Tab-separated table of C-alpha atoms in Angstrom:
chain	number	residue	atom	x	y	z
A	834	MET	CA	-51.732	-11.733	1.393
A	835	ARG	CA	-48.875	-10.606	3.656
A	836	LYS	CA	-46.472	-13.229	2.229
A	837	ARG	CA	-47.247	-11.987	-1.252
A	838	LYS	CA	-46.348	-8.383	-0.296
A	839	VAL	CA	-43.060	-9.541	1.253
A	840	LYS	CA	-42.198	-11.507	-1.900
A	841	ILE	CA	-42.966	-8.506	-4.095
A	842	LEU	CA	-40.881	-6.219	-1.881
A	843	LEU	CA	-37.924	-8.628	-1.864
A	844	SER	CA	-38.133	-9.035	-5.642
A	845	ALA	CA	-38.162	-5.261	-6.092
A	846	LEU	CA	-35.125	-4.860	-3.791
A	847	MET	CA	-33.212	-7.562	-5.666
A	848	MET	CA	-33.957	-5.875	-8.999
A	849	LEU	CA	-32.832	-2.516	-7.618
A	850	CYS	CA	-29.569	-4.038	-6.357
A	851	MET	CA	-28.881	-5.637	-9.741
A	852	VAL	CA	-29.524	-2.373	-11.572
A	853	LEU	CA	-27.345	-0.329	-9.213
A	854	SER	CA	-24.480	-2.826	-9.256
A	855	GLY	CA	-24.398	-2.598	-13.045
A	856	LEU	CA	-24.165	1.187	-12.900
A	857	SER	CA	-21.195	1.518	-10.572
A	858	VAL	CA	-18.249	2.999	-12.425
A	859	SER	CA	-14.924	3.629	-10.769
A	860	ALA	CA	-12.523	6.487	-11.437
A	861	ALA	CA	-9.777	3.900	-11.093
A	862	ASP	CA	-10.661	2.669	-14.584
A	863	ASP	CA	-9.711	6.031	-16.099
A	864	ARG	CA	-6.034	5.720	-15.128
A	865	LEU	CA	-5.662	1.983	-14.619
A	866	GLY	CA	-2.286	0.790	-15.914
A	867	GLU	CA	-0.836	4.294	-16.121
A	868	VAL	CA	2.680	4.800	-14.722
A	869	VAL	CA	3.122	7.820	-12.434
A	870	ASP	CA	6.594	8.516	-11.055
A	871	GLY	CA	7.604	4.878	-11.466
A	872	SER	CA	4.458	3.336	-9.920
A	873	ILE	CA	1.892	1.438	-11.982
A	874	LEU	CA	-1.702	2.293	-11.046
A	875	THR	CA	-3.574	-0.945	-10.329
A	876	ASP	CA	-6.909	-2.194	-9.075
A	877	GLU	CA	-5.185	-4.835	-6.937
A	878	MET	CA	-5.842	-5.059	-3.189
A	879	GLN	CA	-2.097	-5.160	-2.443
A	880	ALA	CA	1.095	-3.840	-4.011
A	881	GLU	CA	4.607	-4.824	-2.981
A	882	TYR	CA	8.143	-3.837	-3.806
A	883	GLY	CA	11.399	-5.543	-3.098
A	884	GLU	CA	14.638	-6.377	-4.776
A	885	PRO	CA	16.183	-9.240	-2.813
A	886	SER	CA	18.308	-10.417	-5.731
A	887	LYS	CA	20.074	-7.104	-6.330
A	888	THR	CA	23.153	-6.359	-4.267
A	889	LYS	CA	22.721	-3.119	-2.342
A	890	GLY	CA	26.113	-3.006	-0.658
A	891	THR	CA	28.513	-4.724	1.682
A	892	TYR	CA	25.980	-4.791	4.523
A	893	LEU	CA	22.591	-3.751	3.125
A	894	SER	CA	21.002	-6.711	1.353
A	895	SER	CA	17.442	-5.678	0.499
A	896	GLY	CA	14.456	-3.575	1.339
A	897	SER	CA	10.886	-4.686	0.880
A	898	GLY	CA	7.463	-3.279	1.609
A	899	SER	CA	3.791	-3.406	0.775
A	900	VAL	CA	0.541	-1.473	0.913
A	901	THR	CA	-2.715	-3.383	1.401
A	902	ASN	CA	-6.305	-2.196	1.054
A	903	LEU	CA	-8.089	-3.634	4.107
A	904	GLY	CA	-11.484	-2.304	3.024
A	905	GLY	CA	-13.513	0.301	4.852
A	906	ARG	CA	-10.972	2.933	3.776
A	907	GLN	CA	-8.247	1.318	5.878
A	908	VAL	CA	-4.760	0.829	4.420
A	909	TYR	CA	-2.006	-1.279	5.985
A	910	ILE	CA	1.650	-0.595	5.170
A	911	SER	CA	4.565	-2.801	6.149
A	912	GLY	CA	8.232	-3.063	5.297
A	913	ARG	CA	11.511	-4.675	6.188
A	914	THR	CA	15.243	-4.006	5.828
A	915	ASN	CA	17.625	-6.973	5.577
A	916	CYS	CA	21.407	-7.083	5.799
A	917	TYR	CA	23.938	-9.682	4.670
A	918	ARG	CA	25.575	-9.595	8.098
A	919	VAL	CA	25.082	-8.058	11.520
A	920	SER	CA	25.245	-4.272	11.371
A	921	ASP	CA	25.612	-1.670	14.102
A	922	GLU	CA	22.287	-0.084	13.095
A	923	VAL	CA	19.556	-1.190	10.678
A	924	SER	CA	16.560	1.042	9.907
A	925	VAL	CA	13.377	1.233	7.889
A	926	THR	CA	11.101	4.210	7.239
A	927	LEU	CA	7.759	3.761	5.467
A	928	THR	CA	5.827	6.641	3.943
A	929	LEU	CA	2.229	6.344	2.699
A	930	GLN	CA	1.543	8.538	-0.327
A	931	ARG	CA	-1.656	9.438	-2.204
A	932	LEU	CA	-1.879	10.354	-5.881
A	933	GLU	CA	-3.350	13.829	-6.421
A	934	GLY	CA	-3.350	14.776	-10.096
A	935	ASN	CA	0.086	13.621	-11.234
A	936	SER	CA	1.863	14.043	-7.901
A	937	TRP	CA	2.294	11.667	-4.976
A	938	VAL	CA	1.647	13.580	-1.735
A	939	TYR	CA	2.464	12.678	1.861
A	940	VAL	CA	-0.284	10.999	3.905
A	941	GLY	CA	1.625	9.595	6.883
A	942	SER	CA	4.649	7.578	7.895
A	943	VAL	CA	6.076	5.109	10.347
A	944	GLY	CA	9.694	5.273	11.408
A	945	PRO	CA	12.469	5.438	11.226
A	946	VAL	CA	12.361	2.186	13.162
A	947	CYS	CA	15.887	1.217	14.180
A	948	ALA	CA	17.417	-1.967	15.518
A	949	TYR	CA	20.976	-2.331	16.779
A	950	ASN	CA	23.539	-5.114	16.383
A	951	THR	CA	21.263	-7.118	14.120
A	952	TYR	CA	20.695	-7.904	10.463
A	953	THR	CA	16.991	-7.081	10.078
A	954	VAL	CA	14.251	-4.674	11.167
A	955	SER	CA	10.583	-4.302	10.241
A	956	ALA	CA	7.768	-1.790	10.671
A	957	SER	CA	4.040	-1.590	9.982
A	958	ARG	CA	0.996	0.573	10.590
A	959	THR	CA	-2.668	0.883	9.608
A	960	PHE	CA	-3.996	4.217	8.327
A	961	SER	CA	-7.517	5.535	7.806
A	962	VAL	CA	-7.599	7.152	4.362
A	963	SER	CA	-9.952	8.995	2.022
A	964	GLY	CA	-11.630	7.025	-0.731
A	965	GLY	CA	-11.294	7.828	-4.419
A	966	TYR	CA	-7.482	7.831	-4.611
A	967	TYR	CA	-4.532	5.649	-5.472
A	968	TYR	CA	-2.095	4.962	-2.623
A	969	ARG	CA	1.481	3.675	-2.583
A	970	VAL	CA	4.212	3.112	-0.011
A	971	LYS	CA	7.754	4.434	-0.194
A	972	GLY	CA	10.376	2.568	1.795
A	973	THR	CA	13.732	3.931	2.860
A	974	HIS	CA	16.177	1.291	4.082
A	975	ALA	CA	19.573	1.784	5.708
A	976	ALA	CA	22.412	-0.085	7.387
A	977	ILE	CA	25.418	1.285	9.276
A	978	LYS	CA	28.529	-0.660	10.265
A	979	GLY	CA	31.361	1.392	11.708
A	980	SER	CA	31.952	4.282	9.304
A	981	THR	CA	30.150	2.561	6.415
A	982	GLY	CA	26.597	3.683	5.750
A	983	GLU	CA	24.416	2.218	2.992
A	984	SER	CA	20.833	3.067	1.983
A	985	CYS	CA	18.223	2.565	-0.718
A	986	SER	CA	14.646	3.652	-1.418
A	987	SER	CA	11.846	1.896	-3.293
A	988	TYR	CA	8.201	2.533	-4.208
A	989	SER	CA	5.284	0.137	-4.556
A	990	ASN	CA	2.732	0.335	-7.325
A	991	GLY	CA	-0.443	2.282	-6.598
A	992	ILE	CA	-3.608	0.626	-5.308
A	993	TRP	CA	-7.095	2.120	-5.654
A	994	VAL	CA	-9.138	2.776	-2.527
A	995	TYR	CA	-12.881	3.369	-3.045
């Protein structure tokens, strides 16, 4: 008799789970694929940017970065600045932004992280965020050699965090 009650209870729970999983609708679907300030809104777990093939300058080669949804409303941002040759100072600044309406607003940042007499520098950080928004990372990359200063900025696409 007891086994029968357990089986009935488990069957009822499984049915409830199936019904609820079919009802979950995400606000991400409403804007999926839309472009806001140069960033495509996606349902991917990670979005990257980077333009290694485009010449940035005499010293500054490229800047790259990414934003990753770790689950549990945790987002990891990382980025790197690369130079063609050793520079006096190389820096990277990463800014996490959240889409509110049609505007990307500041959430947090890491950097500037600077390295000296080198050709590369990187930075990263994990953030706790609110669910129900798209997030992107902005990277600002710079290199200085003597009196020559070069910089560029890039944005990732937006990723949805539940």
